[in-house]
mmCIF file of C-alpha atoms and ligand atoms in Angstrom:
data_model
loop_
_atom_site.group_PDB
_atom_site.id
_atom_site.type_symbol
_atom_site.label_atom_id
_atom_site.label_comp_id
_atom_site.label_asym_id
_atom_site.label_seq_id
_atom_site.Cartn_x
_atom_site.Cartn_y
_atom_site.Cartn_z
ATOM 1 C CA MET A 16 27.139 -13.475 25.293
ATOM 2 C CA ALA A 17 24.108 -13.914 23.066
ATOM 3 C CA ARG A 18 22.112 -10.783 22.360
ATOM 4 C CA HIS A 19 18.362 -10.774 22.087
ATOM 5 C CA CYS A 20 16.411 -9.691 19.029
ATOM 6 C CA ARG A 21 15.504 -6.002 19.196
ATOM 7 C CA SER A 22 11.851 -6.574 18.310
ATOM 8 C CA PRO A 23 9.730 -5.923 21.437
ATOM 9 C CA GLY A 24 8.736 -9.150 23.159
ATOM 10 C CA CYS A 25 10.922 -11.366 20.973
ATOM 11 C CA THR A 26 13.162 -13.634 23.025
ATOM 12 C CA ALA A 27 15.052 -15.157 20.103
ATOM 13 C CA GLU A 28 18.750 -14.544 19.678
ATOM 14 C CA ALA A 29 19.858 -11.812 17.319
ATOM 15 C CA THR A 30 21.903 -12.829 14.302
ATOM 16 C CA GLN A 31 25.643 -12.494 14.700
ATOM 17 C CA TYR A 32 25.956 -9.014 13.167
ATOM 18 C CA GLY A 33 22.386 -7.829 13.214
ATOM 19 C CA ALA A 34 19.900 -6.363 15.667
ATOM 20 C CA TYR A 35 17.146 -8.876 14.941
ATOM 21 C CA CYS A 36 16.601 -12.627 14.935
ATOM 22 C CA THR A 37 16.416 -14.328 11.531
ATOM 23 C CA SER A 38 12.625 -14.204 11.489
ATOM 24 C CA HIS A 39 12.331 -10.486 12.289
ATOM 25 C CA LYS A 40 15.205 -9.736 9.956
ATOM 26 C CA SER A 41 13.314 -11.378 7.134
ATOM 27 C CA THR A 42 10.125 -9.452 8.007
ATOM 28 C CA LEU A 43 12.135 -6.234 7.962
ATOM 29 C CA ARG A 44 13.431 -7.004 4.469
ATOM 30 C CA ARG A 45 10.075 -8.080 3.156
ATOM 31 C CA HIS A 46 7.754 -5.561 4.815
ATOM 32 C CA GLY A 47 9.864 -2.496 5.585
ATOM 33 C CA ASP A 48 9.771 -2.910 9.370
ATOM 34 C CA ALA A 49 10.663 -5.845 11.617
ATOM 35 C CA ASP A 50 7.143 -5.846 13.084
ATOM 36 C CA GLN A 51 5.116 -4.786 10.066
ATOM 37 C CA ARG A 52 2.287 -7.136 9.143
ATOM 38 C CA GLY A 53 1.698 -7.252 5.410
ATOM 39 C CA ILE A 54 -1.335 -5.353 4.121
ATOM 40 C CA THR A 55 -3.436 -7.891 2.270
ATOM 41 C CA LYS A 56 -5.834 -7.556 -0.608
ATOM 42 C CA ALA A 57 -8.626 -8.257 1.895
ATOM 43 C CA ASP A 58 -7.419 -5.397 4.150
ATOM 44 C CA LEU A 59 -7.765 -3.074 1.205
ATOM 45 C CA LYS A 60 -11.251 -4.143 0.173
ATOM 46 C CA ALA A 61 -13.269 -1.513 2.069
ATOM 47 C CA PRO A 62 -10.920 1.425 1.368
ATOM 48 C CA LEU A 63 -10.848 0.438 -2.303
ATOM 49 C CA ARG A 64 -14.649 0.384 -2.412
ATOM 50 C CA ALA A 65 -14.719 3.888 -0.910
ATOM 51 C CA ILE A 66 -12.201 5.148 -3.476
ATOM 52 C CA ARG A 67 -14.070 3.580 -6.396
ATOM 53 C CA GLY A 68 -17.261 5.238 -5.126
ATOM 54 C CA ARG A 69 -15.534 8.614 -4.982
ATOM 55 C CA ILE A 70 -14.205 8.173 -8.519
ATOM 56 C CA GLU A 71 -17.645 7.158 -9.827
ATOM 57 C CA ARG A 72 -19.452 10.033 -8.136
ATOM 58 C CA ASN A 73 -16.942 12.432 -9.663
ATOM 59 C CA SER A 74 -16.338 10.741 -12.975
ATOM 60 C CA GLY A 75 -16.251 14.066 -14.827
ATOM 61 C CA ASN A 76 -13.576 15.555 -12.565
ATOM 62 C CA PRO A 77 -10.219 15.928 -14.371
ATOM 63 C CA VAL A 78 -8.154 14.862 -11.318
ATOM 64 C CA TRP A 79 -8.323 11.171 -12.252
ATOM 65 C CA GLY A 80 -6.948 11.740 -15.726
ATOM 66 C CA GLN A 81 -4.333 14.081 -14.285
ATOM 67 C CA SER A 82 -3.249 11.443 -11.763
ATOM 68 C CA GLU A 83 -3.008 8.841 -14.502
ATOM 69 C CA GLY A 84 -0.874 11.325 -16.397
ATOM 70 C CA ARG A 85 1.493 11.583 -13.443
ATOM 71 C CA TRP A 86 1.754 7.822 -13.346
ATOM 72 C CA ARG A 87 2.568 7.750 -17.054
ATOM 73 C CA GLU A 88 5.339 10.278 -16.383
ATOM 74 C CA VAL A 89 6.796 7.936 -13.771
ATOM 75 C CA VAL A 90 6.610 5.053 -16.241
ATOM 76 C CA GLY A 91 8.294 7.220 -18.865
ATOM 77 C CA HIS A 92 11.085 7.963 -16.425
ATOM 78 C CA ALA A 93 11.433 4.254 -15.649
ATOM 79 C CA ARG A 94 11.667 3.436 -19.355
ATOM 80 C CA ALA A 95 14.348 6.102 -19.764
ATOM 81 C CA VAL A 96 16.367 4.596 -16.910
ATOM 82 C CA LEU A 97 16.181 1.186 -18.576
ATOM 83 C CA ALA A 98 17.006 2.528 -22.044
ATOM 84 C CA ARG A 99 20.228 4.237 -20.991
ATOM 85 C CA GLN A 100 22.852 1.664 -20.243
ATOM 86 C CA GLY A 101 24.430 2.217 -16.891
ATOM 87 C CA ALA A 102 21.869 4.853 -15.889
ATOM 88 C CA GLY A 103 20.818 4.699 -12.261
ATOM 89 C CA SER A 104 21.908 2.359 -9.496
ATOM 90 C CA ALA A 105 21.194 -1.362 -9.696
ATOM 91 C CA TYR A 106 18.228 -0.753 -7.363
ATOM 92 C CA ALA A 107 16.876 2.061 -9.493
ATOM 93 C CA ARG A 108 17.092 -0.186 -12.562
ATOM 94 C CA GLN A 109 15.270 -2.928 -10.709
ATOM 95 C CA ALA A 110 12.593 -0.451 -9.599
ATOM 96 C CA ALA A 111 12.342 0.778 -13.195
ATOM 97 C CA SER A 112 11.918 -2.725 -14.545
ATOM 98 C CA GLU A 113 9.167 -3.510 -11.974
ATOM 99 C CA THR A 114 7.413 -0.219 -12.717
ATOM 100 C CA VAL A 115 7.328 -0.923 -16.450
ATOM 101 C CA LYS A 116 6.114 -4.488 -15.830
ATOM 102 C CA LEU A 117 3.307 -3.153 -13.668
ATOM 103 C CA ALA A 118 2.314 -0.507 -16.214
ATOM 104 C CA GLU A 119 2.220 -3.083 -19.005
ATOM 105 C CA ALA A 120 0.120 -5.563 -17.043
ATOM 106 C CA VAL A 121 -2.393 -3.308 -15.289
ATOM 107 C CA GLU A 122 -4.563 -0.347 -16.359
ATOM 108 C CA ALA A 123 -3.458 3.017 -15.004
ATOM 109 C CA ARG A 124 -6.917 3.527 -13.446
ATOM 110 C CA GLU A 125 -6.635 0.307 -11.455
ATOM 111 C CA ILE A 126 -3.145 1.198 -10.247
ATOM 112 C CA MET A 127 -4.351 4.668 -9.270
ATOM 113 C CA ALA A 128 -7.402 3.417 -7.335
ATOM 114 C CA THR A 129 -5.325 0.850 -5.461
ATOM 115 C CA ALA A 130 -2.668 3.415 -4.530
ATOM 116 C CA PHE A 131 -5.350 5.828 -3.270
ATOM 117 C CA ALA A 132 -6.892 2.985 -1.249
ATOM 118 C CA VAL A 133 -3.559 2.378 0.530
ATOM 119 C CA TYR A 134 -3.393 6.095 1.429
ATOM 120 C CA LEU A 135 -6.973 5.955 2.691
ATOM 121 C CA MET A 136 -6.279 2.866 4.775
ATOM 122 C CA ALA A 137 -3.214 4.527 6.314
ATOM 123 C CA ASP A 138 -5.391 7.477 7.325
ATOM 124 C CA GLN A 139 -8.121 5.251 8.769
ATOM 125 C CA GLN A 140 -5.773 2.778 10.498
ATOM 126 C CA PRO A 141 -2.467 4.574 11.064
ATOM 127 C CA ARG A 142 -1.256 1.899 13.485
ATOM 128 C CA ARG A 143 -1.295 -0.717 10.727
ATOM 129 C CA PHE A 144 1.714 1.057 9.190
ATOM 130 C CA LEU A 145 4.700 1.132 11.502
ATOM 131 C CA SER A 146 6.828 3.671 9.651
ATOM 132 C CA ASP A 147 7.042 5.693 6.452
ATOM 133 C CA THR A 148 9.313 3.036 5.004
ATOM 134 C CA ALA A 149 6.840 0.294 5.895
ATOM 135 C CA PHE A 150 4.062 2.341 4.286
ATOM 136 C CA ARG A 151 5.987 2.700 1.023
ATOM 137 C CA VAL A 152 6.894 -0.982 0.975
ATOM 138 C CA GLN A 153 3.252 -1.974 1.513
ATOM 139 C CA LEU A 154 2.188 0.431 -1.225
ATOM 140 C CA VAL A 155 4.619 -1.247 -3.609
ATOM 141 C CA ARG A 156 3.510 -4.716 -2.512
ATOM 142 C CA ARG A 157 -0.177 -3.990 -3.108
ATOM 143 C CA LEU A 158 0.509 -2.538 -6.547
ATOM 144 C CA ARG A 159 2.835 -5.365 -7.548
ATOM 145 C CA GLY A 160 0.152 -7.720 -6.283
ATOM 146 C CA LEU A 161 -2.089 -6.474 -9.103
ATOM 147 C CA THR A 162 0.032 -8.249 -11.672
ATOM 148 C CA GLU A 163 0.543 -11.925 -12.094
ATOM 149 C CA ALA A 164 4.006 -11.241 -13.473
ATOM 150 C CA ASN A 165 5.704 -11.163 -10.085
ATOM 151 C CA ALA A 166 4.049 -14.342 -8.868
ATOM 152 C CA GLY A 167 5.849 -17.499 -9.869
ATOM 153 C CA THR A 168 3.858 -20.727 -9.591
ATOM 154 C CA TRP A 169 4.814 -24.184 -8.536
ATOM 155 C CA PHE A 170 2.863 -27.393 -8.190
ATOM 156 C CA ASP A 171 2.522 -28.739 -4.653
ATOM 157 C CA HIS A 172 2.347 -32.546 -4.950
ATOM 158 C CA LYS A 173 1.177 -32.949 -1.370
ATOM 159 C CA THR A 174 -1.964 -30.875 -1.817
ATOM 160 C CA GLY A 175 -2.314 -31.332 -5.566
ATOM 161 C CA ARG A 176 -2.615 -27.588 -5.989
ATOM 162 C CA THR A 177 -0.766 -24.898 -7.839
ATOM 163 C CA LYS A 178 0.768 -22.424 -5.457
ATOM 164 C CA ARG A 179 1.870 -18.916 -6.109
ATOM 165 C CA VAL A 180 5.127 -17.525 -4.856
ATOM 166 C CA TYR A 181 5.411 -13.780 -4.619
ATOM 167 C CA ARG A 182 8.760 -12.621 -5.951
ATOM 168 C CA GLU A 183 10.301 -10.320 -3.418
ATOM 169 C CA LEU A 184 11.888 -7.073 -4.421
ATOM 170 C CA PRO A 185 15.041 -6.095 -2.486
ATOM 171 C CA PRO A 186 14.107 -3.438 0.101
ATOM 172 C CA GLN A 187 16.243 -0.763 -1.570
ATOM 173 C CA ALA A 188 14.522 -1.315 -4.920
ATOM 174 C CA ALA A 189 11.110 -1.298 -3.215
ATOM 175 C CA GLY A 190 12.138 1.987 -1.573
ATOM 176 C CA VAL A 191 12.902 3.584 -4.939
ATOM 177 C CA MET A 192 9.717 2.260 -6.520
ATOM 178 C CA GLY A 193 7.698 3.447 -3.517
ATOM 179 C CA GLU A 194 9.142 6.926 -3.906
ATOM 180 C CA TRP A 195 8.093 7.037 -7.560
ATOM 181 C CA ILE A 196 4.585 5.821 -6.779
ATOM 182 C CA ALA A 197 4.277 8.384 -4.003
ATOM 183 C CA LYS A 198 5.355 11.074 -6.454
ATOM 184 C CA ALA A 199 2.557 10.061 -8.824
ATOM 185 C CA PHE A 200 -0.247 9.517 -6.325
ATOM 186 C CA GLY A 201 0.821 10.830 -2.903
ATOM 187 C CA ALA A 202 -0.564 14.369 -2.940
ATOM 188 C CA VAL A 203 -3.985 13.403 -4.283
ATOM 189 C CA GLY A 204 -4.027 10.237 -2.151
ATOM 190 C CA LEU A 205 -3.516 12.283 1.022
ATOM 191 C CA PHE A 206 -6.121 14.821 -0.091
ATOM 192 C CA LEU A 207 -8.734 12.124 -0.729
ATOM 193 C CA ALA A 208 -7.980 10.455 2.611
ATOM 194 C CA ARG A 209 -8.417 13.728 4.502
ATOM 195 C CA MET A 210 -11.633 14.476 2.625
ATOM 196 C CA ASP A 211 -13.001 11.045 3.496
ATOM 197 C CA ARG A 212 -12.133 11.535 7.172
ATOM 198 C CA GLU A 213 -13.716 15.014 7.342
ATOM 199 C CA GLN A 214 -16.915 13.749 5.741
ATOM 200 C CA ARG A 215 -17.090 10.828 8.151
ATOM 201 C CA GLU A 216 -16.535 13.184 11.092
ATOM 202 C CA ALA A 217 -19.235 15.562 9.843
ATOM 203 C CA ALA A 218 -21.663 12.657 9.466
ATOM 204 C CA ALA A 219 -20.876 11.518 13.017
ATOM 205 C CA LEU A 220 -21.485 15.031 14.362
ATOM 206 C CA LYS A 221 -24.809 15.210 12.557
ATOM 207 C CA ALA A 222 -25.826 11.830 13.985
ATOM 208 C CA ASP A 223 -24.958 13.147 17.493
ATOM 209 C CA ALA A 224 -27.006 16.300 16.895
ATOM 210 C CA ASP A 225 -29.945 14.191 15.704
ATOM 211 C CA ARG A 226 -29.707 12.095 18.867
ATOM 212 C CA VAL A 227 -29.719 15.215 21.073
ATOM 213 C CA LYS A 228 -32.784 16.555 19.262
ATOM 214 C CA MET A 229 -34.563 13.262 19.713
ATOM 215 C CA ALA A 230 -33.645 13.155 23.412
ATOM 216 C CA GLU A 231 -35.055 16.671 23.800
ATOM 217 C CA ALA A 232 -38.214 15.657 21.992
ATOM 218 C CA LEU A 233 -38.606 12.635 24.259
ATOM 219 C CA GLU A 234 -38.135 14.786 27.350
ATOM 220 C CA ALA A 235 -40.814 17.157 26.117
ATOM 221 C CA LEU A 236 -43.363 14.342 25.869
ATOM 222 C CA GLN A 237 -46.166 14.614 28.446
HETATM 223 ZN ZN1 ZN B 324 12.909 -11.568 16.725
#
């Protein structure tokens, strides 16, 4: 008897040995969860603006340089994995190679701001990330998206346009790379996200208090 795909609401048949249909299986591989929608560059626009503002307002604070330093440590580790033949699993080597590619193509500051923006978005819209794995995979995707190196191009004769094809990283390699990125930026990313939330909540409380005062003032009018 045919089994249905495990994704809620999906009526397609599951693949012979898997829990999901081919479409959900491919989403699982690509996005870290069978129902995870990819976080786009556009999704990240507002959080990234908030992070850039925070960095600018605190440009003299050493935490940015320290975070970049942590990233450089991760890159150093990745280079060491690549330099030693046979070091690390095939996935770790793939993660290392992608990490070095990213570091060579994009400024540490840009990588840092983007990573922090993903943490901020996860705090603001937790339902957009279906699991920890999905979060890490999206983090990796957004950072890899900063480089052109992982986008192959091909010419579409029908539309007469050059199209870009994002080169997928196997989920296990993305998992390793996500762990490294989280090691570099996770603690500060979570701190900044919490700080942003607390400041927004305080501003909302103040706006409420102002409204109450105004209501009282209106009631006192004769
Ligand atoms: Zn399905």
